[in-house]
Short mmCIF file of C-alpha atoms and ligand atoms in Angstrom, two decimals:
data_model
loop_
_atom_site.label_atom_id
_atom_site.label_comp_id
_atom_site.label_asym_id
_atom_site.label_seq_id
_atom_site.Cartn_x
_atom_site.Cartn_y
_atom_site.Cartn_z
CA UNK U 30 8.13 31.64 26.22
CA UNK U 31 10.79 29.15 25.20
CA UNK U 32 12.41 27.01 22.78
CA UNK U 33 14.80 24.30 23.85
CA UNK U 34 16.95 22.68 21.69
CA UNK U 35 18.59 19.82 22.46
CA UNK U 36 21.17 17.79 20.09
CA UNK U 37 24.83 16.90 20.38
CA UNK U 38 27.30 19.67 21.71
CA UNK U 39 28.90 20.54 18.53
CA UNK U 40 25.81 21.47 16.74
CA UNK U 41 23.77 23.45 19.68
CA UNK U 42 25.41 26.69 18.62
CA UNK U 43 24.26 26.36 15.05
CA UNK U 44 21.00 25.34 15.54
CA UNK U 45 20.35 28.60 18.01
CA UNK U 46 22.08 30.71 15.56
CA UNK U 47 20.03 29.49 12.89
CA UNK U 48 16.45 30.44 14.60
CA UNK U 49 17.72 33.26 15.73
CA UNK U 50 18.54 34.27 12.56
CA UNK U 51 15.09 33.85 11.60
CA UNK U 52 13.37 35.20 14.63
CA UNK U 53 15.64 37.23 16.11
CA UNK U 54 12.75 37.50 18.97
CA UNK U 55 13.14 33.63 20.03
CA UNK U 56 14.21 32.91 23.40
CA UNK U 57 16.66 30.19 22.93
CA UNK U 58 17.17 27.30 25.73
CA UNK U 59 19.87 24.64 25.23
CA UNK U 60 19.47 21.56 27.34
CA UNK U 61 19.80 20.73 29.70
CA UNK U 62 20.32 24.45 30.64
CA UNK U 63 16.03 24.87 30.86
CA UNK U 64 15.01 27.32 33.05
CA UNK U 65 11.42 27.47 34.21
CA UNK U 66 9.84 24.24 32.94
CA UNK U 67 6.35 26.29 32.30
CA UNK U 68 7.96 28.75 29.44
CA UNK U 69 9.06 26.09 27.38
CA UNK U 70 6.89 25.99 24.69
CA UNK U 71 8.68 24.40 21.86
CA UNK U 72 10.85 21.26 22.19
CA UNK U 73 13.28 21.12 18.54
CA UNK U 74 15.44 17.80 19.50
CA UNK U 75 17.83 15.11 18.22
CA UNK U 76 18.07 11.46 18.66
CA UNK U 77 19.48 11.35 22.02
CA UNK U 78 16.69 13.73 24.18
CA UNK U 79 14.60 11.39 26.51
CA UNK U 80 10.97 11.66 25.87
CA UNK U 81 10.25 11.20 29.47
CA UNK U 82 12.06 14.26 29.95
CA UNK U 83 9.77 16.64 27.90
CA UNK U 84 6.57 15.65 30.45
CA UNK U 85 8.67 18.29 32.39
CA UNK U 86 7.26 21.37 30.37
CA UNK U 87 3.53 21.77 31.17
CA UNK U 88 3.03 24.38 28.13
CA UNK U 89 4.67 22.34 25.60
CA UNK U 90 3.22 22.88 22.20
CA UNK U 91 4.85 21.12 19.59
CA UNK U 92 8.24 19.16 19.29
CA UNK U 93 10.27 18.92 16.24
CA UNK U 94 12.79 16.73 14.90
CA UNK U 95 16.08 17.56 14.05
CA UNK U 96 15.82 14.78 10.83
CA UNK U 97 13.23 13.62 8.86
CA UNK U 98 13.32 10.38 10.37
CA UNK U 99 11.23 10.27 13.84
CA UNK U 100 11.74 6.85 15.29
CA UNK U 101 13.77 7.99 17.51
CA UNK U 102 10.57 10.07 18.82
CA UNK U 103 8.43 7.46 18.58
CA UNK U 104 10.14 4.55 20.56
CA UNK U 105 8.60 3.98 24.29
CA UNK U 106 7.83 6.27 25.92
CA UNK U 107 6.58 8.15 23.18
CA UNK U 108 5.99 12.13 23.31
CA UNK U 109 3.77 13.52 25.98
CA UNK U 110 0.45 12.60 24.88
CA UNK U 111 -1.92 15.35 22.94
CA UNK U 112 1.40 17.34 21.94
CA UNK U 113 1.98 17.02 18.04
CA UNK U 114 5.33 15.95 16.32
CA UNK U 115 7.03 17.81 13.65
CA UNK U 116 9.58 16.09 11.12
CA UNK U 117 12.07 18.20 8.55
CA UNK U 118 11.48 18.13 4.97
CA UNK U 119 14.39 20.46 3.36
CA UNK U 120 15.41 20.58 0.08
CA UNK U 121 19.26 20.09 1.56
CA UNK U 122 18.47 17.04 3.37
CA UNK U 123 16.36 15.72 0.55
CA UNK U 124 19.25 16.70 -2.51
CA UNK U 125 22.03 14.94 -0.37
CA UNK U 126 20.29 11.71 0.30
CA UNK U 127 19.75 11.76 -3.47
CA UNK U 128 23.50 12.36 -4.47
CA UNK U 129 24.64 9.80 -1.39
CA UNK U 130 21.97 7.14 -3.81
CA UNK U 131 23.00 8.14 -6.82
CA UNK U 132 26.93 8.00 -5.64
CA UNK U 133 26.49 4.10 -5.06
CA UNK U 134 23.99 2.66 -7.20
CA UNK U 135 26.52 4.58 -9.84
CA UNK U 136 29.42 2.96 -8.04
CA UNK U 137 28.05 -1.03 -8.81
CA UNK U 138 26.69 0.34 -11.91
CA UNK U 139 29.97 0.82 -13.15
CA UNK U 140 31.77 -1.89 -11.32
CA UNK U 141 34.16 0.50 -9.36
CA UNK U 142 34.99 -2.53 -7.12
CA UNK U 143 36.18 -4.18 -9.64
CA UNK U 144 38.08 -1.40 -11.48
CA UNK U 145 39.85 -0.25 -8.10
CA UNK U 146 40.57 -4.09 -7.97
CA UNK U 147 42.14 -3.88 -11.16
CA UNK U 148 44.16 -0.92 -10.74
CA UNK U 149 45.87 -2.11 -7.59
CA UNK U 150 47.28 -4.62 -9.37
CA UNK U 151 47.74 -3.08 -12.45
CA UNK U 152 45.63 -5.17 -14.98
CA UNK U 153 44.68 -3.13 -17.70
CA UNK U 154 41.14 -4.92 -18.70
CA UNK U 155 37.81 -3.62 -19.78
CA UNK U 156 34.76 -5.04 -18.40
CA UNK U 157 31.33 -5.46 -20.32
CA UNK U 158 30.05 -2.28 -20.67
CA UNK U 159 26.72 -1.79 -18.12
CA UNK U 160 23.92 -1.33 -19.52
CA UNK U 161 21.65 1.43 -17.85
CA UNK U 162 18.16 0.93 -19.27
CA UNK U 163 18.39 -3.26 -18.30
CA UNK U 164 19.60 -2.28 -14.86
CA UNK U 165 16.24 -1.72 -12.73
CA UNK U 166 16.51 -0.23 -9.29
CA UNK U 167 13.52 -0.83 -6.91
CA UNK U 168 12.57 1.96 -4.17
CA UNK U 169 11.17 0.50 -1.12
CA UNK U 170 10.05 4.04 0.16
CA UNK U 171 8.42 6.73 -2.56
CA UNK U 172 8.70 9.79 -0.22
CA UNK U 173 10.06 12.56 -0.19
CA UNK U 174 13.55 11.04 -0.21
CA UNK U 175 12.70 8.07 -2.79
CA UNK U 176 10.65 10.49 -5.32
CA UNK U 177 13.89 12.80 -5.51
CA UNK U 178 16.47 9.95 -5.89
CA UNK U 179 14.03 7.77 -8.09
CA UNK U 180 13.81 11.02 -10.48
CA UNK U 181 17.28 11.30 -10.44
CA UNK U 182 18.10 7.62 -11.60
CA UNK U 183 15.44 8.14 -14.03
CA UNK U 184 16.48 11.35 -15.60
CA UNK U 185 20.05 9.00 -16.33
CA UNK U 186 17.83 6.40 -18.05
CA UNK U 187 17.53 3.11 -14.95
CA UNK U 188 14.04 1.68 -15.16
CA UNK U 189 12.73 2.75 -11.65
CA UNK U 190 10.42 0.74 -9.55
CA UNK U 191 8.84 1.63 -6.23
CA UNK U 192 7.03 0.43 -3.28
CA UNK U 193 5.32 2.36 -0.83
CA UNK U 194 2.42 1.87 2.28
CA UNK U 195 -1.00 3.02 -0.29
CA UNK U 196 -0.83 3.01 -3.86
CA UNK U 197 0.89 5.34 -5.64
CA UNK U 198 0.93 6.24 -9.48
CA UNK U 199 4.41 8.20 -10.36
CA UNK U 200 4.98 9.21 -13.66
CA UNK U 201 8.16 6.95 -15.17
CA UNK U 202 8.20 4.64 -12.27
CA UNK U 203 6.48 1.49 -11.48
CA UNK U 204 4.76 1.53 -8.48
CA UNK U 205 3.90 -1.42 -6.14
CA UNK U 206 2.46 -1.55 -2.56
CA UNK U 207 1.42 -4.46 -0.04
CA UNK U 208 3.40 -7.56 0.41
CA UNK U 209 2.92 -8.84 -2.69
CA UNK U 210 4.07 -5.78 -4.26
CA UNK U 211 6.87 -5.83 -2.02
CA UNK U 212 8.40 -9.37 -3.83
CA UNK U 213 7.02 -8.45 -6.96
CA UNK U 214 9.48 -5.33 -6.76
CA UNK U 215 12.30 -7.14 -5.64
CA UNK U 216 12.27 -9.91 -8.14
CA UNK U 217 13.11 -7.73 -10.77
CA UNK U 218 15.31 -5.01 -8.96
CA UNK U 219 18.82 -5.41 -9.50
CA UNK U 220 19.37 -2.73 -7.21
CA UNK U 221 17.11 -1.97 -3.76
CA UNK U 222 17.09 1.24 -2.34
CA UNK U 223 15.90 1.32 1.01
CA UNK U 224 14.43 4.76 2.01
CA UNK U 225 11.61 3.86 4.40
CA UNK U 226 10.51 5.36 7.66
CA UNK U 227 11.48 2.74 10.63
CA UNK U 228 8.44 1.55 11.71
CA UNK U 229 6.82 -1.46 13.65
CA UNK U 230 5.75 -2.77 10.26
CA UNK U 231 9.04 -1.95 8.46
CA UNK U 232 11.46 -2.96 11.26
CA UNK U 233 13.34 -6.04 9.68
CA UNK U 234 11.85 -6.12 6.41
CA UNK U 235 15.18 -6.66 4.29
CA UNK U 236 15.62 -10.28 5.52
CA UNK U 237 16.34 -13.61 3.92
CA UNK U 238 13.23 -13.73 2.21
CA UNK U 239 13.33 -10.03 0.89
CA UNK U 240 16.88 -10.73 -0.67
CA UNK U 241 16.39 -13.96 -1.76
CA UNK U 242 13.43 -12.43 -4.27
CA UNK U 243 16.26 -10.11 -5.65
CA UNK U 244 17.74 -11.35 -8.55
CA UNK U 245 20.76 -12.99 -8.10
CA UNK U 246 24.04 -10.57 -7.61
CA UNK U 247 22.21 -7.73 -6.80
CA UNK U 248 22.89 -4.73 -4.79
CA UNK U 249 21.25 -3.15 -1.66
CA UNK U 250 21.58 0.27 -0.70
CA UNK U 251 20.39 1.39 2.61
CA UNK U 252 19.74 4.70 3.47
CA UNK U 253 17.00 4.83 5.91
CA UNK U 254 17.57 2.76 9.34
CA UNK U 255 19.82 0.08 10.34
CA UNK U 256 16.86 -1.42 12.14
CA UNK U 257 15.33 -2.05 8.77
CA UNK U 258 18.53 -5.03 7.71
CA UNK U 259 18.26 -8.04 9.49
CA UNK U 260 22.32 -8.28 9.53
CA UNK U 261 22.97 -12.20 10.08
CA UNK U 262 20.52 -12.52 6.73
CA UNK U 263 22.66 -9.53 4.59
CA UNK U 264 26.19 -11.16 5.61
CA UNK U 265 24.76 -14.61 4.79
CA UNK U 266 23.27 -13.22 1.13
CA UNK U 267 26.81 -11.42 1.08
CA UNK U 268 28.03 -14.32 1.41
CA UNK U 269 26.40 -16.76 -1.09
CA UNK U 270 26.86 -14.49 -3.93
CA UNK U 271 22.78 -13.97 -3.69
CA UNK U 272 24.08 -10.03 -3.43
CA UNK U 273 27.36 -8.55 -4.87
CA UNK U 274 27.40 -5.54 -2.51
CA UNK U 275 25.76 -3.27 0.02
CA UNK U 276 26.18 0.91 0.74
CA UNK U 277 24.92 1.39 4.40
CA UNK U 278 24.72 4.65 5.63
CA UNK U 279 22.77 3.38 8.62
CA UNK U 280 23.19 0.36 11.31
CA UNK U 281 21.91 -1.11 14.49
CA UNK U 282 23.49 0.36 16.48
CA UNK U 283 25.47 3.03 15.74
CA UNK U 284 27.93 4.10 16.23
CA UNK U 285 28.91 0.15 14.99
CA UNK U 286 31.16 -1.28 16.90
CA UNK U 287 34.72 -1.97 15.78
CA UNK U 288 34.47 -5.66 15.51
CA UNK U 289 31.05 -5.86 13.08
CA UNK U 290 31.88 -7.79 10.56
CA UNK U 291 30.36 -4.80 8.55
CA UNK U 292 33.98 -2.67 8.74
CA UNK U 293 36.28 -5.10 7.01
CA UNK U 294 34.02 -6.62 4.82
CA UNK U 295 34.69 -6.33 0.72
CA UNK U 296 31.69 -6.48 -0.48
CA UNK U 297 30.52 -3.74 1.57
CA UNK U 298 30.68 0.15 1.30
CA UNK U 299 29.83 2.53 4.34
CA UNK U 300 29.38 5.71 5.49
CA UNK U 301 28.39 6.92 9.22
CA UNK U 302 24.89 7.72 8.86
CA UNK U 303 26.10 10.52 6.89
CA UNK U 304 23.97 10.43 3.62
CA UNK U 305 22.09 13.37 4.50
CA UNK U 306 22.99 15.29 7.47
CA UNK U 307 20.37 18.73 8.42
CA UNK U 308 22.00 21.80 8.19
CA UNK U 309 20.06 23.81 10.40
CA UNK U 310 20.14 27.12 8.48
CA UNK U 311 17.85 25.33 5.73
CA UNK U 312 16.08 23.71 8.12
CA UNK U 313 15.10 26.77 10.60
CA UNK U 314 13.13 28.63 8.73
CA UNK U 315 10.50 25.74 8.67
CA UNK U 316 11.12 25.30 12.34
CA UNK U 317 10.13 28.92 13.08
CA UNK U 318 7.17 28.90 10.47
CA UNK U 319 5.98 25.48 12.63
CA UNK U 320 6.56 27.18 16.19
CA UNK U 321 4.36 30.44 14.73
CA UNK U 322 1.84 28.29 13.31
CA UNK U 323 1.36 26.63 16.66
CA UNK U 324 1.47 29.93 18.29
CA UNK U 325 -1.56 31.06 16.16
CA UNK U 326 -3.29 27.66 16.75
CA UNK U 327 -2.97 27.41 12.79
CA UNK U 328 -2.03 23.77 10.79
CA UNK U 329 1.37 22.60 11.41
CA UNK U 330 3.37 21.84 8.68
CA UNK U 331 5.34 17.87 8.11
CA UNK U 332 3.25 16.71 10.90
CA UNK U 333 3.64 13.01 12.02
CA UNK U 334 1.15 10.38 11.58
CA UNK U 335 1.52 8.41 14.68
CA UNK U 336 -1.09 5.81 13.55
CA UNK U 337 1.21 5.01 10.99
CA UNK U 338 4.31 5.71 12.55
CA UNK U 339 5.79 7.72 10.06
P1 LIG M 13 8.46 9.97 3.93
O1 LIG M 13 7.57 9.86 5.11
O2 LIG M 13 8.33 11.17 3.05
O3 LIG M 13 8.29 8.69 2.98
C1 LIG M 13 8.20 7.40 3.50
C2 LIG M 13 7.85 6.42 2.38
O4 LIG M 13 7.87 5.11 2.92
C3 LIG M 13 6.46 6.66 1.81
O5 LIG M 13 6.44 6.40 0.43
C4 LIG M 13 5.63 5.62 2.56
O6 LIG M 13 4.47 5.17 1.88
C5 LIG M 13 6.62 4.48 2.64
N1 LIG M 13 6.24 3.55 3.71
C6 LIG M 13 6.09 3.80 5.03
N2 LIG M 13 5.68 2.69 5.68
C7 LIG M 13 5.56 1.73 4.75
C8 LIG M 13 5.13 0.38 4.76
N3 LIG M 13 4.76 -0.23 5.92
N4 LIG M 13 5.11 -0.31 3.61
C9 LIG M 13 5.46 0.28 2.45
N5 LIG M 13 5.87 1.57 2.34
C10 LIG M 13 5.92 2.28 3.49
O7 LIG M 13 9.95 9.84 4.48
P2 LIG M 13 11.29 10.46 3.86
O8 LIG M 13 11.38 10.05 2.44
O9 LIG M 13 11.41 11.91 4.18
O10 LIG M 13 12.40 9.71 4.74
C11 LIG M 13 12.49 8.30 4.76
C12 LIG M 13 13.45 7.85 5.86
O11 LIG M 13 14.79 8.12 5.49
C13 LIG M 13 13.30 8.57 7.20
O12 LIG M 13 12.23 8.06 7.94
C14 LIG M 13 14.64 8.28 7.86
O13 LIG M 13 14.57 7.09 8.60
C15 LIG M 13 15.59 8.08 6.68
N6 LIG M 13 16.60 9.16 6.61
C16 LIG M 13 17.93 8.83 6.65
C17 LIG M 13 18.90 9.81 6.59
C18 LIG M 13 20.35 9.47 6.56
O14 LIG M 13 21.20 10.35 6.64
N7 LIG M 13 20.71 8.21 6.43
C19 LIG M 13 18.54 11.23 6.49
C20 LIG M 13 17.12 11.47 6.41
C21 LIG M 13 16.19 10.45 6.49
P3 LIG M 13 3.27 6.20 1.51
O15 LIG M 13 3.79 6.98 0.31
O16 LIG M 13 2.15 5.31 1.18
O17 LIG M 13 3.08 7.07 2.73
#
């Protein structure tokens, strides 16, 4: 039997290298380079794979994301029904997305902008000094990525806020939930984090009405989908001074085109949905636990909920 991997070219060789470094026994299959459809049994893919596609492998037993996002996976047509989906949780993937949070939420914090501003033209000026415990920074997302950033900002002294699907209670941060948690949360976040799954209930949730409960000149920082920003309403708060700044890691769609007004604009900071990227030699060894487990007809570990999407 078979595992086929399937992600973009340059990172094929280091995902096979990585389970084979685990289980040296693994017979490796990198799409769309198959074989016999029947001794696939394991499907470990990327954004890109077709769902359709793995209806082709009649003894498929489990598929696995590449991320810990799985919206991707999700989307119509879904996976072939009955077989159960895998997402990553890795202590690499989760310490990135917490430095690529920290990294901007410390960048308004201490008004780089304006600084780099100020250097350019050589004006030698010291702004008010920020004030850490009266900046709170709201988490719409306390998993596995929001608990480790949240701790982070805490253990530098922010007042941390979070909202997530069912209630939570997390020591040092004040948890919300529901929709009226949701504007609760915002009005007093001078920062929002966005680290959500992308879901049908999540899709477009930082709109005009989201940002117009921030406080005014606040920041957003979005690390989980593009999907999640409605852009016209984040240009327009961008715009009116209702936000000072965005970091966006992620956009819809990506890659963004060269002409979003996104690129050029200078209230905006952005990476290429590069806040946390899997590294597949801390992933495998989950991957390879997951493909035994199913093997041995045991529980599967990070499974997806598919009634809640996530
Ligand atoms: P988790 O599943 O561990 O956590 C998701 C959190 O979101 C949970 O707290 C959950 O609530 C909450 N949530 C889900 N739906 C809702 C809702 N409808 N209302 C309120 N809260 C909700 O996910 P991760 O932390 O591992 O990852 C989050 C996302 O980050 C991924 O789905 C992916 O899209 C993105 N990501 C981005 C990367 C990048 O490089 N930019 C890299 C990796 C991930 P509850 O606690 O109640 O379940």
């Amino acid at each position: 039997m078979a595992v086929l991997l399937s992600t973009k070219p340059a990172a094929m060789a280091l995902w096979r290298d990585a389970l084979l470094a685990v289980d040296p026994a693994l017979e490796i299959r990198m799409f769309p380079e198959a074989g016999d459809p029947a001794e696939i049994e394991a499907a470990v893919v990327w954004t890109a794979h077709d769902m359709a596609e793995l209806r082709r492998y009649p003894n498929l037993k489990l598929i696995v994301s590449m991320g810990a996002g799985v919206d991707h996976l999700l989307r119509p047509p879904g996976p072939p029904p009955g077989i159960p989906v895998a997402r990553l949780v890795d202590r690499m993937l989760t310490s990135q997305m917490g430095e690529w949070v920290l990294l901007n939420v410390l960048r308004f914090h201490r008004q780089d902008a304006e600084y780099r501003a100020q250097q350019r033209d050589r004006i030698w000026l010291e702004l008010p000094a920020p004030v850490t415990g009266e900046t709170p920074v709201g988490f719409l997302g306390l998993g596995e990525l929001g608990l480790h950033a949240a701790g982070l900002l805490r253990s530098l002294g922010f007042p941390v806020l979070g909202w997530s699907r069912r209630p939570k209670q997390v020591e040092g941060v004040e948890t919300f939930h529901g929709a009226e948690g949701l504007m609760a949360m915002a009005a007093r976040s001078r920062m929002l984090v966005c680290l959500l799954p992308l879901t049908p209930e999540t899709r477009g949730i930082v709109d005009a009405r989201l940002l117009g409960a921030l406080p005014r000149g606040a920041w957003l920082i979005n690390g989980a989908r593009g999907g999640h920003v409605v852009d016209a309403d984040l240009l327009a708060a961008l715009e009116s001074g209702q936000l000072a700044g965005a970091a966006l890691d992620v956009f819809q769609p990506e890659p963004l085109p060269p002409e979003h007004p996104y690129w050029a604009h200078p209230a905006v900071v952005m990476t290429p949905h590069a806040a946390s990227i899997t590294i597949p030699a801390s992933a495998a060894p989950q991957v390879v636990a997951n493909l035994h487990r199913a093997r041995a007809g045991q529980p599967l570990l990070n499974l997806v909920d598919f009634s809640a999407g996530y």
